[in-house]
CSV table of C-alpha atoms in Angstrom, one decimal:
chain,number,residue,atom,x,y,z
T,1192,UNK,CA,-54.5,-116.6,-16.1
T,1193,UNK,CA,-56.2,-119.8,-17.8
T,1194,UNK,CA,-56.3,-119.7,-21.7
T,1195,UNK,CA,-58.3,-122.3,-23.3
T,1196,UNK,CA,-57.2,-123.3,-26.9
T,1197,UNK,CA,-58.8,-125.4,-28.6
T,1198,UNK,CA,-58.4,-128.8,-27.1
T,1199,UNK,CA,-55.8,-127.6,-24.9
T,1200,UNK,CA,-55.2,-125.6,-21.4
T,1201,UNK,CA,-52.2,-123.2,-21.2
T,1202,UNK,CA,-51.4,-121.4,-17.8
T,1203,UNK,CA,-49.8,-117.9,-18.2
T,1204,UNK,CA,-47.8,-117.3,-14.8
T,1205,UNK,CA,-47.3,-113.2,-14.5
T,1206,UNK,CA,-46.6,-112.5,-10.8
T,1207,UNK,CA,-43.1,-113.7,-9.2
T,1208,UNK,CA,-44.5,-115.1,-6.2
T,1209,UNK,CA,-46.4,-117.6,-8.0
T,1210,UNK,CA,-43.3,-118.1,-10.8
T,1211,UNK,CA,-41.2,-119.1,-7.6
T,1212,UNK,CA,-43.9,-122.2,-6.9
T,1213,UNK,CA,-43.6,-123.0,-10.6
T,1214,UNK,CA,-39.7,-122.8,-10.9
T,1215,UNK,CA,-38.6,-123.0,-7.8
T,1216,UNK,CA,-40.6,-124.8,-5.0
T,1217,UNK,CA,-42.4,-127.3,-7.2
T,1218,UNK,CA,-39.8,-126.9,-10.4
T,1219,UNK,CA,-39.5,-131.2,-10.8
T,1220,UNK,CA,-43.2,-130.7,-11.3
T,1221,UNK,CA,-43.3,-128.2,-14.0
T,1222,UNK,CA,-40.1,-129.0,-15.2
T,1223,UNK,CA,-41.3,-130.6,-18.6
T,1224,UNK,CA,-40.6,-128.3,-21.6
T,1225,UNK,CA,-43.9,-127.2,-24.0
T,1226,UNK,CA,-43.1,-127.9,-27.8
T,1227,UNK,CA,-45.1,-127.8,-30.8
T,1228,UNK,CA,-45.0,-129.6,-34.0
T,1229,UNK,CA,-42.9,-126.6,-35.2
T,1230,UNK,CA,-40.7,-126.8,-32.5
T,1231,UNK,CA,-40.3,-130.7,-33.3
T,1232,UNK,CA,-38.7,-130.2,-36.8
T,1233,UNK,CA,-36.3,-126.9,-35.6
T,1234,UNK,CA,-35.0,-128.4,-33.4
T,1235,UNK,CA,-34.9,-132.6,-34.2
T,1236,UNK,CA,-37.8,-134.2,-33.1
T,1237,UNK,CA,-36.9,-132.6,-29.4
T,1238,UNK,CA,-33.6,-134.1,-29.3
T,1239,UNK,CA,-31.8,-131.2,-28.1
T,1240,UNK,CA,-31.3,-129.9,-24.8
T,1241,UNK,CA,-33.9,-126.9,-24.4
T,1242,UNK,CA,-36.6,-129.0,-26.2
T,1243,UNK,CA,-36.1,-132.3,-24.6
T,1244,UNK,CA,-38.7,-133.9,-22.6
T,1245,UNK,CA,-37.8,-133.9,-18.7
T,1246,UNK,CA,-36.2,-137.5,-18.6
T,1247,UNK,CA,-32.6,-139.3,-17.7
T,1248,UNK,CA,-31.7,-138.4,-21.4
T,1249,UNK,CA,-32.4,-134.6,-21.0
T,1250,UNK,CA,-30.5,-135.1,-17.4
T,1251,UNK,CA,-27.7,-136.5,-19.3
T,1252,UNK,CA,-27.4,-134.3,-21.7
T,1253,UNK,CA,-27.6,-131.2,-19.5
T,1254,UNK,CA,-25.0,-132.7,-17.0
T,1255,UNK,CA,-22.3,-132.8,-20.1
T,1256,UNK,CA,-23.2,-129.5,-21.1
T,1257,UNK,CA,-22.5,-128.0,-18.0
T,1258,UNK,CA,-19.9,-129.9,-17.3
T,1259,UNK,CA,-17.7,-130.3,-20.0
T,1260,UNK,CA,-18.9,-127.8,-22.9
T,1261,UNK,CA,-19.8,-124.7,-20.6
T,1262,UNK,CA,-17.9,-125.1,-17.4
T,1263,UNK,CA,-15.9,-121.9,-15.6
T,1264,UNK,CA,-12.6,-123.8,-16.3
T,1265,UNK,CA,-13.6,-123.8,-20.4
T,1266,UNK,CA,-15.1,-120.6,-20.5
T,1267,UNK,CA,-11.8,-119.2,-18.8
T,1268,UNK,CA,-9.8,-120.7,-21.6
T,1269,UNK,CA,-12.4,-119.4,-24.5
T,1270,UNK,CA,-12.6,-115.9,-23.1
T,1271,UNK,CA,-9.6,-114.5,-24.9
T,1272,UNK,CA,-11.2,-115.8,-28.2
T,1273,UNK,CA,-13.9,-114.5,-30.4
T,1274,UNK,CA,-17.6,-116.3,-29.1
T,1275,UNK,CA,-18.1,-117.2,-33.2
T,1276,UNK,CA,-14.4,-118.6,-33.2
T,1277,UNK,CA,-15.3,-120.5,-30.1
T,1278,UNK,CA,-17.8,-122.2,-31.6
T,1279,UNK,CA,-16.3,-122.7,-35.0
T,1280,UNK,CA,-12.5,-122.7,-35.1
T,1281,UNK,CA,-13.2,-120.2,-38.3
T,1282,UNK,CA,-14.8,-118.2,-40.2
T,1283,UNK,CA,-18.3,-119.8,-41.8
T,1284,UNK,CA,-18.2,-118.7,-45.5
T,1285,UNK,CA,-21.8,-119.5,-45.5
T,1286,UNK,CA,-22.1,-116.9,-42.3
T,1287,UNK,CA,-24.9,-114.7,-43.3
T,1288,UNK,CA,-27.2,-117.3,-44.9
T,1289,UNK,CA,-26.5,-119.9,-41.6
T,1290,UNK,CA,-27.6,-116.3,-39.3
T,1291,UNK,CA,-30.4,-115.3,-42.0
T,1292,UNK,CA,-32.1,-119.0,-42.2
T,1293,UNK,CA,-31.7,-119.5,-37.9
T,1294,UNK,CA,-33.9,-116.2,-37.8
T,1295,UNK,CA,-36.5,-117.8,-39.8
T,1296,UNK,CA,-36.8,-120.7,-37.7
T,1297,UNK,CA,-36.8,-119.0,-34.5
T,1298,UNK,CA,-39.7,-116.9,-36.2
T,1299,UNK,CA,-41.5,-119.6,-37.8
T,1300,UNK,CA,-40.9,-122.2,-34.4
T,1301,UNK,CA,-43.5,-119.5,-32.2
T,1302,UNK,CA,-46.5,-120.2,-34.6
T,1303,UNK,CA,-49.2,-121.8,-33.1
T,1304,UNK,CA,-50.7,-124.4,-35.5
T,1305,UNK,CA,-54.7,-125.3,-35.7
T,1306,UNK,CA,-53.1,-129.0,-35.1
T,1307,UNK,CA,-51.3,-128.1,-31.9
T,1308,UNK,CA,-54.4,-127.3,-30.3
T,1309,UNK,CA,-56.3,-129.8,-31.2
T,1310,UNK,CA,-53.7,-132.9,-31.4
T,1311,UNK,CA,-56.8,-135.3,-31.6
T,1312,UNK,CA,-57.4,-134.4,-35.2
T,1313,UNK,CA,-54.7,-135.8,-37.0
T,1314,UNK,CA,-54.9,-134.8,-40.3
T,1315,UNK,CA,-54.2,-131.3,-39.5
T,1316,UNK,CA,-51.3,-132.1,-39.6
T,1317,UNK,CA,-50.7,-133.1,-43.5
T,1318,UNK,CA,-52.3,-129.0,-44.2
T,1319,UNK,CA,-49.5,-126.8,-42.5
T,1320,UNK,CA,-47.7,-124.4,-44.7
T,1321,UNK,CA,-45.3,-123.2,-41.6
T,1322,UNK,CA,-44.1,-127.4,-41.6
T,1323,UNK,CA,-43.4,-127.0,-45.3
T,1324,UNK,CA,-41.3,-123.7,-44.6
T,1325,UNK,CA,-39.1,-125.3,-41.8
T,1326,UNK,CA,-38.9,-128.7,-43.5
T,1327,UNK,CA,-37.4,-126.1,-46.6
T,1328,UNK,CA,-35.4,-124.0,-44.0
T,1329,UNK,CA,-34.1,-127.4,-42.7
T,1330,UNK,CA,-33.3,-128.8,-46.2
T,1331,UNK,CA,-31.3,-125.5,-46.6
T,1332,UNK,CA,-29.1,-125.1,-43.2
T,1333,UNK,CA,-28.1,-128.9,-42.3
T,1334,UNK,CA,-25.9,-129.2,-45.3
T,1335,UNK,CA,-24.1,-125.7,-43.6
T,1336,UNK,CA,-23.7,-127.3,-40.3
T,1337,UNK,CA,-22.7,-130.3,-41.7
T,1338,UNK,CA,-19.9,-128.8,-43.3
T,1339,UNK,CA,-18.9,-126.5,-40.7
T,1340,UNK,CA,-18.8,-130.2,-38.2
T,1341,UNK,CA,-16.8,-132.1,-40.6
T,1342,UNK,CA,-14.7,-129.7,-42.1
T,1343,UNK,CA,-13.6,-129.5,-38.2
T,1344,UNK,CA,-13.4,-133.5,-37.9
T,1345,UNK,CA,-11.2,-133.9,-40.2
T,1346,UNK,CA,-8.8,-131.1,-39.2
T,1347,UNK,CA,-8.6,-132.7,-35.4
T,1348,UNK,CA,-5.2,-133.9,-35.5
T,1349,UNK,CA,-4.2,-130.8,-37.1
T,1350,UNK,CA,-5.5,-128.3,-34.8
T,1351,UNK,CA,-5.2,-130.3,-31.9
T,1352,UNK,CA,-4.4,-127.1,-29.6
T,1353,UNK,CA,-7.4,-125.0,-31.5
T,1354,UNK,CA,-10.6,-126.5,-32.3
T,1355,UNK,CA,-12.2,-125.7,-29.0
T,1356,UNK,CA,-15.9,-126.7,-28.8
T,1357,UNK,CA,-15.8,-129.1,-31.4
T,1358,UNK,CA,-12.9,-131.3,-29.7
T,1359,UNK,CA,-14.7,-131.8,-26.4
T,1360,UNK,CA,-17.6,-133.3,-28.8
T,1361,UNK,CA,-15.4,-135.6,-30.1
T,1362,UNK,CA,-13.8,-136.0,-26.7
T,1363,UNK,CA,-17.7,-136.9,-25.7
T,1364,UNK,CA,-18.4,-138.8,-28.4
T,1365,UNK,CA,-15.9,-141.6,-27.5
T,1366,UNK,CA,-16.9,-142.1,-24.2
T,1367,UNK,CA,-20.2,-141.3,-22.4
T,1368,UNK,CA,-22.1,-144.2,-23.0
T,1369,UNK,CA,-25.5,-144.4,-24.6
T,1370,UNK,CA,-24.9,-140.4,-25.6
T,1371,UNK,CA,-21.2,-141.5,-27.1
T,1372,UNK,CA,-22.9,-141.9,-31.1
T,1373,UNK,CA,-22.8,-139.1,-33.8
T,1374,UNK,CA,-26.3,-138.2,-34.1
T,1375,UNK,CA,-26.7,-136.8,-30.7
T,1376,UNK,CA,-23.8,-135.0,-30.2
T,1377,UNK,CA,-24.3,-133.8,-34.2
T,1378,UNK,CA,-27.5,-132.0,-32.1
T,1379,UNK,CA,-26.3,-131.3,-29.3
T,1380,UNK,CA,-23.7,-129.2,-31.4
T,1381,UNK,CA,-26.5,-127.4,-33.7
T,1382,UNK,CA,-28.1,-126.7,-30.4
T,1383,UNK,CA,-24.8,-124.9,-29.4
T,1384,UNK,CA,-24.5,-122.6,-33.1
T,1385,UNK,CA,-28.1,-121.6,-33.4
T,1386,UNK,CA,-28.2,-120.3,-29.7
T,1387,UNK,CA,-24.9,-118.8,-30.1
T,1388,UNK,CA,-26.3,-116.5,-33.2
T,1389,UNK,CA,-29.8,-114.9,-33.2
T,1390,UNK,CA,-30.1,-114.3,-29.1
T,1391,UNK,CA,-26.4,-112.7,-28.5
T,1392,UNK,CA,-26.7,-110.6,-31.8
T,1393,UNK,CA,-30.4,-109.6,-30.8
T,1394,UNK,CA,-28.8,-109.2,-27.1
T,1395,UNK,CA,-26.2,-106.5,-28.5
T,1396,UNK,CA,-28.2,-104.8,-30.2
T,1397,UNK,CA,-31.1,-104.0,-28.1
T,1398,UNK,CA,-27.9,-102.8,-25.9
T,1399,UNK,CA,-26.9,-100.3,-28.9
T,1400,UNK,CA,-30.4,-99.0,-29.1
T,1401,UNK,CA,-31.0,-98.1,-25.2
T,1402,UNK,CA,-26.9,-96.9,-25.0
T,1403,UNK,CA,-28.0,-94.8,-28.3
T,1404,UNK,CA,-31.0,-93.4,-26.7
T,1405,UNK,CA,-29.3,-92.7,-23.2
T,1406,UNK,CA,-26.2,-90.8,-24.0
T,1407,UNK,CA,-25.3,-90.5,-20.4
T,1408,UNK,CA,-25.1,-94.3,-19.6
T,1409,UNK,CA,-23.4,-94.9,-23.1
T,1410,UNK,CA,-21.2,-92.1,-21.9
T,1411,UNK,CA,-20.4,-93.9,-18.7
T,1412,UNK,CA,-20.0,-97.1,-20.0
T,1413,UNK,CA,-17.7,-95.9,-22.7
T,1414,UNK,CA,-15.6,-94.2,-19.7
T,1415,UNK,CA,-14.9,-97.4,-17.6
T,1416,UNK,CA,-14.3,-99.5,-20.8
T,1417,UNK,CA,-11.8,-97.3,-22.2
T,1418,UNK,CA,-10.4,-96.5,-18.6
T,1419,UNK,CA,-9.9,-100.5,-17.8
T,1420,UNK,CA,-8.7,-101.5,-21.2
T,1421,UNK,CA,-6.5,-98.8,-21.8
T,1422,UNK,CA,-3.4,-100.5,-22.9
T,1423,UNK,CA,-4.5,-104.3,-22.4
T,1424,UNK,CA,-3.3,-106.5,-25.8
T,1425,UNK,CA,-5.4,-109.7,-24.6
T,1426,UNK,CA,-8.9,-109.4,-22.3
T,1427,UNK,CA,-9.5,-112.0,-20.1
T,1428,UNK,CA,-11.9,-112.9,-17.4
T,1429,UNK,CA,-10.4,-111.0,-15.0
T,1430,UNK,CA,-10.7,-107.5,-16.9
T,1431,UNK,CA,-14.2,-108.0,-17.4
T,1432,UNK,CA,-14.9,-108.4,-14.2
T,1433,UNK,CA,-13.6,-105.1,-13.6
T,1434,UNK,CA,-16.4,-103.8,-15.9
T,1435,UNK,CA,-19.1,-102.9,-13.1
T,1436,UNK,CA,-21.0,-100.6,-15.0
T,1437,UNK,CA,-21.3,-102.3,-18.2
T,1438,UNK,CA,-22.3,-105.5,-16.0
T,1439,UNK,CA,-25.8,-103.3,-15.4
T,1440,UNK,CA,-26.2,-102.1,-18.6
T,1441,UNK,CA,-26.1,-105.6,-19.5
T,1442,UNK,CA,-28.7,-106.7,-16.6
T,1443,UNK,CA,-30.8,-103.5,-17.3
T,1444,UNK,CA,-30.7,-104.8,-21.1
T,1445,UNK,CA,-32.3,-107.6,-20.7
T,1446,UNK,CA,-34.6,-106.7,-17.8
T,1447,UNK,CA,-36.2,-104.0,-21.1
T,1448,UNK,CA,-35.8,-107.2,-23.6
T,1449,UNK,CA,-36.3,-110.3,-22.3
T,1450,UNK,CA,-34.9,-112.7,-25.3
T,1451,UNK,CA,-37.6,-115.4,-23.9
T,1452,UNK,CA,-40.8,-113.4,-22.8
T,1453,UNK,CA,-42.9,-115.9,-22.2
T,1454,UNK,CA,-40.5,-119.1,-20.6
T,1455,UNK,CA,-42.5,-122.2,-21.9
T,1456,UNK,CA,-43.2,-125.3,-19.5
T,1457,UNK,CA,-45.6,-128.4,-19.0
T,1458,UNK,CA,-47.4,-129.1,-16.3
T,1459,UNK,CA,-45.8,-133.6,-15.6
T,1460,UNK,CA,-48.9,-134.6,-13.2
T,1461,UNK,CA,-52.1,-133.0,-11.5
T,1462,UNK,CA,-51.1,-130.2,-9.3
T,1463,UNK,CA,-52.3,-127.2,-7.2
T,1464,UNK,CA,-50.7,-123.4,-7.3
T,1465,UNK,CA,-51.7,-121.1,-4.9
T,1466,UNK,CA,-54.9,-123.0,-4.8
T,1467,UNK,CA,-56.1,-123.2,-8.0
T,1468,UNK,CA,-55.8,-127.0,-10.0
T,1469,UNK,CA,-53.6,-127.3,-12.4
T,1470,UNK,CA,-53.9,-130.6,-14.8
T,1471,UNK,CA,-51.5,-132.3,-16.2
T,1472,UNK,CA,-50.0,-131.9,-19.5
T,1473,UNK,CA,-50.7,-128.4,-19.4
T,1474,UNK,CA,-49.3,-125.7,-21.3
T,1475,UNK,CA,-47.1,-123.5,-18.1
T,1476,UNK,CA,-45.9,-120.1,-19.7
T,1477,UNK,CA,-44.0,-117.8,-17.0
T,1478,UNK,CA,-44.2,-114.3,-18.1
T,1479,UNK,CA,-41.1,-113.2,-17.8
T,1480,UNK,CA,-41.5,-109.9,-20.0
T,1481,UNK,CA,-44.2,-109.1,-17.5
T,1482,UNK,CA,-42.5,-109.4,-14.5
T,1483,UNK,CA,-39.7,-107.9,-15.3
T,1484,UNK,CA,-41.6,-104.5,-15.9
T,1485,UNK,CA,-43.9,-104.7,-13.4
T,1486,UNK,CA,-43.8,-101.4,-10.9
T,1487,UNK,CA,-44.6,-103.2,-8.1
T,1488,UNK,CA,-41.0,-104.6,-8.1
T,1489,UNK,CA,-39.6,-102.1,-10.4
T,1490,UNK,CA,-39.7,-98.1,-10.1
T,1491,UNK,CA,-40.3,-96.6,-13.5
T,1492,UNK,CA,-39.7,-99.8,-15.2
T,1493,UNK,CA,-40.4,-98.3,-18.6
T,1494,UNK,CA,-37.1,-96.4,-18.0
T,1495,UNK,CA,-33.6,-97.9,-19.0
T,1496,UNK,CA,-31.6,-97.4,-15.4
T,1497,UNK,CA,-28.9,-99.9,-15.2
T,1498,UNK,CA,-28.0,-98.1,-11.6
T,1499,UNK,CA,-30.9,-99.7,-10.5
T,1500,UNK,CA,-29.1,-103.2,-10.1
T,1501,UNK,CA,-26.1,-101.8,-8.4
T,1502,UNK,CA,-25.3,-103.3,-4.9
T,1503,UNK,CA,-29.2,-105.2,-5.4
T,1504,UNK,CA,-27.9,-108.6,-5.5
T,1505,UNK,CA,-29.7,-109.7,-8.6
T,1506,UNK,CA,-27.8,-112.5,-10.7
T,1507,UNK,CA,-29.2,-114.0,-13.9
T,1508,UNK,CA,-30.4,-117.2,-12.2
T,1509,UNK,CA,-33.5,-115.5,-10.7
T,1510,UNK,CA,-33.0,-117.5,-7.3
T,1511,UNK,CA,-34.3,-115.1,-4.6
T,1512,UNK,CA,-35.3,-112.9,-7.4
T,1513,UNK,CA,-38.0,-114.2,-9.8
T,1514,UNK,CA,-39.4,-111.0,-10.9
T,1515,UNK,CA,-35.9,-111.4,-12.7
T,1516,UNK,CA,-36.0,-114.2,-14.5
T,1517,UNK,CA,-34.2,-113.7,-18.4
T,1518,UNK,CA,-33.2,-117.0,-18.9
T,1519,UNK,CA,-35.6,-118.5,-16.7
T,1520,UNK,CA,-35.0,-120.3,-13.3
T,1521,UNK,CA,-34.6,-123.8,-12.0
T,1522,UNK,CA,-33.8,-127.0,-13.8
T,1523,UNK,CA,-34.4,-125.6,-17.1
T,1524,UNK,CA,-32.6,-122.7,-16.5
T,1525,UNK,CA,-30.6,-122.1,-19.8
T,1526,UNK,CA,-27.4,-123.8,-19.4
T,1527,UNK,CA,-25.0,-121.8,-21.5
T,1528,UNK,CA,-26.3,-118.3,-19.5
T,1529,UNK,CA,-23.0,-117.8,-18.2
T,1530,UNK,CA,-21.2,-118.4,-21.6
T,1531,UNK,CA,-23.7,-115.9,-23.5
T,1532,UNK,CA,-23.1,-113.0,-20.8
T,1533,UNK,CA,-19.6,-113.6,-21.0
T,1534,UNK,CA,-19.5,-113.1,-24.5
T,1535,UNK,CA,-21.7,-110.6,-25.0
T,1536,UNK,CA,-20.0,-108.3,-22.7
T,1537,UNK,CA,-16.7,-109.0,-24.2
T,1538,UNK,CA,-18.3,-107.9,-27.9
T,1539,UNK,CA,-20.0,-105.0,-26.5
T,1540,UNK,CA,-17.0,-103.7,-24.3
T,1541,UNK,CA,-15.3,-103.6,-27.4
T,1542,UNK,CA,-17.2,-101.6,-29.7
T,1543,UNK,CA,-17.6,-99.3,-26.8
T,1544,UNK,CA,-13.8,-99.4,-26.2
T,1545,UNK,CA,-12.6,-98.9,-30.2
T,1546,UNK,CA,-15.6,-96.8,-31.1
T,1547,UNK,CA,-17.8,-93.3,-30.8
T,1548,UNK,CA,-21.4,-93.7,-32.1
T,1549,UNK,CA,-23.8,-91.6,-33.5
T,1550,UNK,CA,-27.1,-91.8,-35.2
T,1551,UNK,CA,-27.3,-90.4,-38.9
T,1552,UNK,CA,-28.3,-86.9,-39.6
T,1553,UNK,CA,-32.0,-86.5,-39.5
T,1554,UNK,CA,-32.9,-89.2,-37.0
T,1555,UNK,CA,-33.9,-88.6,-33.6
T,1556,UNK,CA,-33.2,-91.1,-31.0
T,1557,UNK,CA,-35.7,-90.8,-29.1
T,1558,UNK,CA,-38.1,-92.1,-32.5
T,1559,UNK,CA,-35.9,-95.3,-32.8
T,1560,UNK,CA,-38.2,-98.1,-33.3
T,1561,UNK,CA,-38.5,-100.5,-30.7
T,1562,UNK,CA,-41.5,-103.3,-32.2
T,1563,UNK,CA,-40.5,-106.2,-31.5
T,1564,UNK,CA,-40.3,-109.1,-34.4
T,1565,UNK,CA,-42.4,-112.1,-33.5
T,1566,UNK,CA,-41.1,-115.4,-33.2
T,1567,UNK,CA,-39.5,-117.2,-29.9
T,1568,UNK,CA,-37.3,-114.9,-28.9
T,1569,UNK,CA,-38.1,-111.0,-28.8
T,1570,UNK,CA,-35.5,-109.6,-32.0
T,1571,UNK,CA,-35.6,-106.0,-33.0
T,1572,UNK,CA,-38.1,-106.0,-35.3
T,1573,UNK,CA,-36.3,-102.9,-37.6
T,1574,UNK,CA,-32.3,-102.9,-38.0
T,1575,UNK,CA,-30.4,-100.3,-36.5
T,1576,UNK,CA,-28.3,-98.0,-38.5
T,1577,UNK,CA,-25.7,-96.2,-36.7
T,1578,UNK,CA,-22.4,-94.6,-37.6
T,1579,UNK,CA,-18.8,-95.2,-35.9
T,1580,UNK,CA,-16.0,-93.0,-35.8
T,1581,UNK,CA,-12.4,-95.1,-35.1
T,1582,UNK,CA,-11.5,-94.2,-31.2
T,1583,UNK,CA,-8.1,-93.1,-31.1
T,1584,UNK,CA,-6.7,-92.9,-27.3
């Protein structure tokens, strides 16, 4: 589907076939990330990995993310941790207002602006009340994470054998070259902390409100947790992989709730997709909520199955399978998906494991609310209230 707006042309991708051309068979050509001017003061002027124009500095970047910060070898040796501790070393005193003012980015960051769509009028940009908010937001949360980074620096000798994410910055910092200085990494480490708090949060509790809702999965995923863990003082890597059904909970999870429904992109150069012209520079927006519900691929996709993904050979990469695509497909594939899902299970296995849930009297859970919020990625738009009774084996 071609949208005009305004002075630009965005290209709304909504059957897999054609999402494998876009990121998969022709990804280098579609591989340049859509931003906004929103966008731009979130996250840095686009200096951070997701937002990054498709260049030797974004190739950079991603190759020391995956190699050093989100590698198997790290996220076997962070597995037995907390995912916040991971991040932090500690507990953030300034926690709920960090969480509370990421949220209202993420929200704010999705709003189109009259001078986004048309660029060529450059005073619209001096009348934007959403680049007043974020500049405010910004004001507010870099003085948090500039804390929480060098609270942590100067604690490096100290906690030598414990400061995790943080030392391999510093490790990176003195020597990879033209990405070694303080204001990248600084980025690259905000980058880390906002994705590792509104989409794993939103992520577990979508999870809540299905297992709520289907009492036999949450029964059956309570089962094999409490059956593998009984006894176990540490979890590790190996015991969640023993967790088969709460793997397709997870999958079916965010198959229902995409984080990123619509997977932005730009067009890098005149092309053609299944013959129709696409020109360059524009907007390339793979439907991934779409896809993921359409019953041509998916037999009562409205429903929450998680049996549907056993023995299917569907991974979270989408290769093979890109009318599964949650955290897209290709080169800018998101490159801490492996990290997330490992620490999302691990926080999800335990509430199962140490607790029974119910809703409170009165509510029905079949008339739990399930709007959506807007913003980039798709939060629970109400919170869930839920009470939890202390499991004793």
């Amino acid at each position: 589907m071609h949208l005009k707006l305004g002075e630009t042309s965005a290209i709304v991708i909504s059957s897999p076939e054609i999402a494998k051309e876009v990121l998969g068979t022709q990804d280098p050509t579609f591989a340049e990330r859509s931003g906004n001017m929103s966008s731009k003061i979130v996250w840095y002027n686009h200096t951070d990995i997701a937002f990054s124009p498709y260049n030797d500095y974004w190739r950079q970047m991603r190759k020391i993310c995956m190699l050093e910060f989100l590698s198997s070898n790290r996220l076997d040796r962070l597995l037995p941790l907390e995912p916040m501790r991971a991040a932090f070393g500690k507990i953030c005193k300034d926690k709920d207002t960090m969480v509370k003012l990421f949220q209202e980015g993420v929200i704010l960051a999705a709003g189109f602006e009259l001078a986004d769509l048309f660029p060529s009028f450059k005073l619209l940009r001096l009348f934007s009340s959403n680049k007043v908010k974020l500049w405010a937001m910004r004001r507010k949360l870099d003085p948090i994470l500039d804390e929480i980074i060098d609270e942590h620096k100067a604690n490096l000798v100290r906690m030598k054998k414990d400061n995790e994410v943080l030392d391999q910055a510093e490790s990176i910092r003195r020597g990879n070259g033209e990405l070694g200085n303080e204001d990248l990494v600084d980025v690259f480490l905000r980058d880390i902390f906002s994705a590792g708090t509104n989409p794993p949060s939103s992520t577990i509790d979508w999870a809540m409100v299905e297992l709520i809702r289907n009492p036999r999965v949450m029964a059956k995923a309570q089962a094999e947790v409490r059956e593998i863990f009984e006894g176990l003082e540490i979890i590790d890597d190996t015991d969640l992989q023993r967790l088969k059904y709460l793997k397709m909970v997870m999958k079916e999870n965010l198959r229902m709730h995409t984080l990123v429904p619509l997977v932005p992109r730009a067009s890098r150069k005149d092309s053609e997709i299944n013959g129709y012209f696409i020109p360059a520079n524009a907007k390339v927006l793979v439907n991934a909520w779409e896809m993921c519900r359409d019953p041509k691929y998916w037999t009562n996709p409205e429903s929450f199955k998680p049996e549907r993904f056993e023995n299917n050979g569907m991974d979270f990469t989408g290769n093979g399978h890109f009318e599964y695509t949650p955290f897209g497909s290709g080169s800018r594939m998101c490159p801490g998906t492996t990290f997330a899902i490992a620490g999302v299970e691990l926080i999800l296995a335990q509430l199962l494991y140490n607790f029974n849930w119910k809703l409170p009297e009165g509510i029905n859970a079949d008339n739990l609310d399930k709007t959506e919020k807007s913003g980039i990625t798709a939060s629970r738009k109400e919170n869930l209230y839920v009470i939890a009774t202390f499991y004793d084996p």
